[in-house]
PDB file of C-alpha atoms in Angstrom:
ATOM      1  CA  MET A 730     166.195   1.946  74.190  1.00  0.00           C
ATOM      2  CA  GLY A 731     165.432  -0.219  77.712  1.00  0.00           C
ATOM      3  CA  ASP A 732     164.738   3.249  79.570  1.00  0.00           C
ATOM      4  CA  LYS A 733     160.820   3.506  79.764  1.00  0.00           C
ATOM      5  CA  SER A 734     161.420   7.444  79.322  1.00  0.00           C
ATOM      6  CA  SER A 735     162.788   7.083  75.212  1.00  0.00           C
ATOM      7  CA  HIS A 736     159.857   5.403  74.411  1.00  0.00           C
ATOM      8  CA  ARG A 737     157.909   7.532  71.687  1.00  0.00           C
ATOM      9  CA  ARG A 738     154.043   7.387  72.151  1.00  0.00           C
ATOM     10  CA  LEU A 739     151.783   8.246  69.228  1.00  0.00           C
ATOM     11  CA  PRO A 740     149.946  11.426  69.982  1.00  0.00           C
ATOM     12  CA  VAL A 741     147.051  10.314  68.211  1.00  0.00           C
ATOM     13  CA  LEU A 742     146.394   7.653  70.741  1.00  0.00           C
ATOM     14  CA  GLN A 743     147.175  10.108  73.739  1.00  0.00           C
ATOM     15  CA  ALA A 744     144.646  12.629  72.599  1.00  0.00           C
ATOM     16  CA  LYS A 745     141.045  13.116  73.322  1.00  0.00           C
ATOM     17  CA  PRO A 746     139.163  13.743  70.670  1.00  0.00           C
ATOM     18  CA  GLU A 747     137.408  16.642  72.368  1.00  0.00           C
ATOM     19  CA  ASP A 748     140.352  18.238  73.688  1.00  0.00           C
ATOM     20  CA  ASP A 749     141.811  18.655  69.820  1.00  0.00           C
ATOM     21  CA  GLU A 750     138.708  19.435  67.418  1.00  0.00           C
ATOM     22  CA  PRO A 751     135.031  20.282  68.139  1.00  0.00           C
ATOM     23  CA  PRO A 752     132.046  17.606  67.612  1.00  0.00           C
ATOM     24  CA  ARG A 753     132.033  16.624  63.879  1.00  0.00           C
ATOM     25  CA  PRO A 754     127.986  18.368  63.100  1.00  0.00           C
ATOM     26  CA  PRO A 755     125.229  16.275  63.108  1.00  0.00           C
ATOM     27  CA  TRP A 756     125.125  16.616  59.021  1.00  0.00           C
ATOM     28  CA  HIS A 757     128.236  14.513  58.965  1.00  0.00           C
ATOM     29  CA  TRP A 758     126.671  12.017  61.022  1.00  0.00           C
ATOM     30  CA  VAL A 759     123.500  11.205  58.642  1.00  0.00           C
ATOM     31  CA  GLY A 760     126.607  10.231  56.168  1.00  0.00           C
ATOM     32  CA  PHE A 761     128.130   7.869  58.696  1.00  0.00           C
ATOM     33  CA  GLY A 762     124.482   6.635  59.428  1.00  0.00           C
ATOM     34  CA  ALA A 763     124.415   5.618  55.632  1.00  0.00           C
ATOM     35  CA  VAL A 764     126.949   3.809  55.505  1.00  0.00           C
ATOM     36  CA  ALA A 765     126.737   1.805  58.353  1.00  0.00           C
ATOM     37  CA  ILE A 766     123.584   0.727  57.205  1.00  0.00           C
ATOM     38  CA  PHE A 767     124.758   0.117  53.809  1.00  0.00           C
ATOM     39  CA  VAL A 768     127.737  -1.690  55.891  1.00  0.00           C
ATOM     40  CA  ALA A 769     125.106  -3.915  57.898  1.00  0.00           C
ATOM     41  CA  TRP A 770     122.633  -4.201  55.177  1.00  0.00           C
ATOM     42  CA  LEU A 771     125.103  -6.516  52.722  1.00  0.00           C
ATOM     43  CA  PRO A 772     125.493  -9.482  54.815  1.00  0.00           C
ATOM     44  CA  LEU A 773     121.799  -9.337  56.403  1.00  0.00           C
ATOM     45  CA  ALA A 774     120.749  -9.045  52.677  1.00  0.00           C
ATOM     46  CA  TYR A 775     122.811 -11.896  51.287  1.00  0.00           C
ATOM     47  CA  GLY A 776     121.553 -14.385  54.425  1.00  0.00           C
ATOM     48  CA  ALA A 777     117.922 -12.977  53.599  1.00  0.00           C
ATOM     49  CA  GLU A 778     118.588 -14.642  49.719  1.00  0.00           C
ATOM     50  CA  SER A 779     119.531 -17.710  51.293  1.00  0.00           C
ATOM     51  CA  VAL A 780     115.991 -17.898  53.212  1.00  0.00           C
ATOM     52  CA  SER A 781     113.768 -16.930  50.367  1.00  0.00           C
ATOM     53  CA  GLY A 782     115.709 -19.443  47.966  1.00  0.00           C
ATOM     54  CA  ARG A 783     114.909 -21.605  50.871  1.00  0.00           C
ATOM     55  CA  VAL A 784     111.244 -20.373  50.514  1.00  0.00           C
ATOM     56  CA  VAL A 785     111.037 -20.886  47.028  1.00  0.00           C
ATOM     57  CA  ALA A 786     112.115 -24.554  46.808  1.00  0.00           C
ATOM     58  CA  SER A 787     109.495 -25.511  49.637  1.00  0.00           C
ATOM     59  CA  ARG A 788     107.204 -23.812  48.016  1.00  0.00           C
ATOM     60  CA  LEU A 789     107.356 -23.554  44.128  1.00  0.00           C
ATOM     61  CA  PRO A 790     106.830 -26.740  41.555  1.00  0.00           C
ATOM     62  CA  PRO A 791     110.159 -27.941  40.516  1.00  0.00           C
ATOM     63  CA  GLY A 792     111.722 -26.228  37.665  1.00  0.00           C
ATOM     64  CA  ASP A 793     114.703 -23.895  36.700  1.00  0.00           C
ATOM     65  CA  ALA A 794     115.274 -20.577  38.903  1.00  0.00           C
ATOM     66  CA  ALA A 795     115.508 -18.700  35.289  1.00  0.00           C
ATOM     67  CA  ASP A 796     111.871 -19.540  35.465  1.00  0.00           C
ATOM     68  CA  LEU A 797     110.574 -18.222  38.555  1.00  0.00           C
ATOM     69  CA  GLY A 798     107.580 -16.446  36.843  1.00  0.00           C
ATOM     70  CA  ALA A 799     106.297 -19.093  34.611  1.00  0.00           C
ATOM     71  CA  ARG A 800     106.655 -21.396  38.336  1.00  0.00           C
ATOM     72  CA  LEU A 801     104.776 -18.524  40.197  1.00  0.00           C
ATOM     73  CA  ARG A 802     101.803 -18.270  37.731  1.00  0.00           C
ATOM     74  CA  GLN A 803     101.019 -22.211  38.319  1.00  0.00           C
ATOM     75  CA  LEU A 804     100.465 -21.375  42.033  1.00  0.00           C
ATOM     76  CA  SER A 805      96.950 -20.284  43.104  1.00  0.00           C
ATOM     77  CA  PRO A 806      96.287 -16.491  43.579  1.00  0.00           C
ATOM     78  CA  ALA A 807      96.409 -17.342  47.097  1.00  0.00           C
ATOM     79  CA  ALA A 808      99.243 -19.384  47.577  1.00  0.00           C
ATOM     80  CA  ARG A 809     101.351 -16.895  45.144  1.00  0.00           C
ATOM     81  CA  ARG A 810     100.655 -14.063  47.335  1.00  0.00           C
ATOM     82  CA  THR A 811     102.027 -15.731  50.268  1.00  0.00           C
ATOM     83  CA  THR A 812     105.005 -17.200  48.696  1.00  0.00           C
ATOM     84  CA  ILE A 813     106.012 -13.437  47.604  1.00  0.00           C
ATOM     85  CA  VAL A 814     105.357 -12.492  50.496  1.00  0.00           C
ATOM     86  CA  LEU A 815     107.736 -14.933  52.700  1.00  0.00           C
ATOM     87  CA  MET A 816     110.003 -14.408  49.636  1.00  0.00           C
ATOM     88  CA  ALA A 817     110.016 -10.561  50.842  1.00  0.00           C
ATOM     89  CA  LEU A 818     109.840 -10.539  54.851  1.00  0.00           C
ATOM     90  CA  PRO A 819     113.499 -11.945  55.167  1.00  0.00           C
ATOM     91  CA  HIS A 820     114.699  -8.945  52.640  1.00  0.00           C
ATOM     92  CA  VAL A 821     112.443  -6.341  54.996  1.00  0.00           C
ATOM     93  CA  ALA A 822     113.784  -8.167  58.345  1.00  0.00           C
ATOM     94  CA  ALA A 823     117.356  -7.105  56.809  1.00  0.00           C
ATOM     95  CA  LEU A 824     116.738  -3.812  56.028  1.00  0.00           C
ATOM     96  CA  VAL A 825     114.970  -2.926  59.107  1.00  0.00           C
ATOM     97  CA  LEU A 826     117.710  -4.207  61.651  1.00  0.00           C
ATOM     98  CA  ALA A 827     120.522  -2.701  59.377  1.00  0.00           C
ATOM     99  CA  SER A 828     118.650   0.738  59.519  1.00  0.00           C
ATOM    100  CA  VAL A 829     117.900   0.674  63.160  1.00  0.00           C
ATOM    101  CA  ALA A 830     121.510  -0.168  63.772  1.00  0.00           C
ATOM    102  CA  GLY A 831     122.722   2.547  61.622  1.00  0.00           C
ATOM    103  CA  GLY A 832     120.340   5.116  63.447  1.00  0.00           C
ATOM    104  CA  PHE A 833     121.481   3.833  66.892  1.00  0.00           C
ATOM    105  CA  LEU A 834     124.745   4.706  66.046  1.00  0.00           C
ATOM    106  CA  VAL A 835     123.759   8.245  64.602  1.00  0.00           C
ATOM    107  CA  THR A 836     122.306   9.418  68.039  1.00  0.00           C
ATOM    108  CA  ARG A 837     123.992   7.121  70.477  1.00  0.00           C
ATOM    109  CA  PHE A 838     127.533   8.521  68.928  1.00  0.00           C
ATOM    110  CA  GLY A 839     127.247  11.355  66.931  1.00  0.00           C
ATOM    111  CA  ALA A 840     127.194  15.131  69.400  1.00  0.00           C
ATOM    112  CA  GLY A 841     123.580  16.832  69.199  1.00  0.00           C
ATOM    113  CA  THR A 842     122.076  14.565  66.561  1.00  0.00           C
ATOM    114  CA  ARG A 843     118.962  13.384  67.273  1.00  0.00           C
ATOM    115  CA  PRO A 844     116.562  11.034  65.510  1.00  0.00           C
ATOM    116  CA  ARG A 845     115.959  13.157  62.437  1.00  0.00           C
ATOM    117  CA  GLU A 846     119.627  12.906  61.714  1.00  0.00           C
ATOM    118  CA  ALA A 847     118.785   8.894  62.077  1.00  0.00           C
ATOM    119  CA  ALA A 848     116.151   8.918  59.823  1.00  0.00           C
ATOM    120  CA  LEU A 849     118.411  11.160  57.020  1.00  0.00           C
ATOM    121  CA  ALA A 850     120.310   8.389  56.678  1.00  0.00           C
ATOM    122  CA  GLY A 851     117.824   5.883  56.045  1.00  0.00           C
ATOM    123  CA  LEU A 852     116.341   7.652  53.389  1.00  0.00           C
ATOM    124  CA  MET A 853     119.798   8.440  51.765  1.00  0.00           C
ATOM    125  CA  VAL A 854     120.295   4.364  51.801  1.00  0.00           C
ATOM    126  CA  GLY A 855     116.466   4.201  50.835  1.00  0.00           C
ATOM    127  CA  LEU A 856     116.588   6.371  47.716  1.00  0.00           C
ATOM    128  CA  LEU A 857     119.884   4.988  46.597  1.00  0.00           C
ATOM    129  CA  ALA A 858     118.322   1.329  46.767  1.00  0.00           C
ATOM    130  CA  LEU A 859     115.800   2.815  44.488  1.00  0.00           C
ATOM    131  CA  GLY A 860     118.184   4.306  41.716  1.00  0.00           C
ATOM    132  CA  LEU A 861     119.699   1.486  41.731  1.00  0.00           C
ATOM    133  CA  THR A 862     116.427  -0.951  41.876  1.00  0.00           C
ATOM    134  CA  TYR A 863     115.288   1.411  38.857  1.00  0.00           C
ATOM    135  CA  ALA A 864     118.290   1.105  37.088  1.00  0.00           C
ATOM    136  CA  GLN A 865     118.449  -2.045  37.061  1.00  0.00           C
ATOM    137  CA  ALA A 866     115.023  -3.220  36.873  1.00  0.00           C
ATOM    138  CA  GLY A 867     112.505  -0.292  35.955  1.00  0.00           C
ATOM    139  CA  LEU A 868     109.588   1.263  38.372  1.00  0.00           C
ATOM    140  CA  SER A 869     108.242  -0.678  39.884  1.00  0.00           C
ATOM    141  CA  LEU A 870     105.393  -0.402  43.865  1.00  0.00           C
ATOM    142  CA  ALA A 871     108.206  -2.631  45.639  1.00  0.00           C
ATOM    143  CA  PRO A 872     111.148  -0.829  45.758  1.00  0.00           C
ATOM    144  CA  VAL A 873     109.191   2.300  46.344  1.00  0.00           C
ATOM    145  CA  ILE A 874     108.676   0.985  50.193  1.00  0.00           C
ATOM    146  CA  VAL A 875     112.325   0.722  50.716  1.00  0.00           C
ATOM    147  CA  PRO A 876     112.737   4.442  51.253  1.00  0.00           C
ATOM    148  CA  LEU A 877     110.292   4.612  53.686  1.00  0.00           C
ATOM    149  CA  VAL A 878     111.277   0.994  55.838  1.00  0.00           C
ATOM    150  CA  ALA A 879     114.753   2.666  55.726  1.00  0.00           C
ATOM    151  CA  THR A 880     113.714   5.670  56.861  1.00  0.00           C
ATOM    152  CA  LEU A 881     111.650   4.573  59.880  1.00  0.00           C
ATOM    153  CA  ALA A 882     113.280   1.620  60.991  1.00  0.00           C
ATOM    154  CA  ALA A 883     116.746   4.200  61.032  1.00  0.00           C
ATOM    155  CA  TRP A 884     114.329   6.975  63.015  1.00  0.00           C
ATOM    156  CA  LEU A 885     113.446   3.812  65.361  1.00  0.00           C
ATOM    157  CA  GLY A 886     116.852   3.277  66.071  1.00  0.00           C
ATOM    158  CA  GLY A 887     117.626   6.978  66.301  1.00  0.00           C
ATOM    159  CA  ARG A 888     115.511   7.325  69.438  1.00  0.00           C
ATOM    160  CA  LEU A 889     116.407   3.841  70.594  1.00  0.00           C
ATOM    161  CA  GLY A 890     120.536   5.276  70.395  1.00  0.00           C
ATOM    162  CA  ARG A 891     118.820   8.312  72.281  1.00  0.00           C
ATOM    163  CA  ARG A 892     117.827   6.660  74.799  1.00  0.00           C
ATOM    164  CA  ALA A 893     120.837   4.588  75.549  1.00  0.00           C
ATOM    165  CA  GLY A 894     123.103   7.779  75.119  1.00  0.00           C
ATOM    166  CA  ALA A 895     120.861   9.421  77.944  1.00  0.00           C
TER     167      ALA A 895
END
């Protein structure tokens, strides 16, 4: 066993991917990008919710979290709009950051991928988020914006990944 020639090596670790198999088709990378966006978005959304909670605590009159709507109605219309925007901004930033990262991954590492595939990954995530939100709360304007934001941000990430790979 002390002899180096008797050591066995795993062929998987020695093989180069381009030697054994053809590159994955671009549509595979759409799914990989969507998963990457979700994986990045979940912890970012958790942090965004924490920031939003602090905004609510600092801007709304004291009260129970269950009566958030009543507490929002106590504000002037301008203060209400500002508070809602400040509550939403961390969530939008989390989605944009995750989508850019996922789009970057698609075009940086996917052979033959373009920003189009990155945008499709963002669209998949956005439509899934829209469906989940609709199932929980019904249709409203806010979740309809999510597919648009995720698609555009993933496309931008795809452009950045394409440049990084060039």
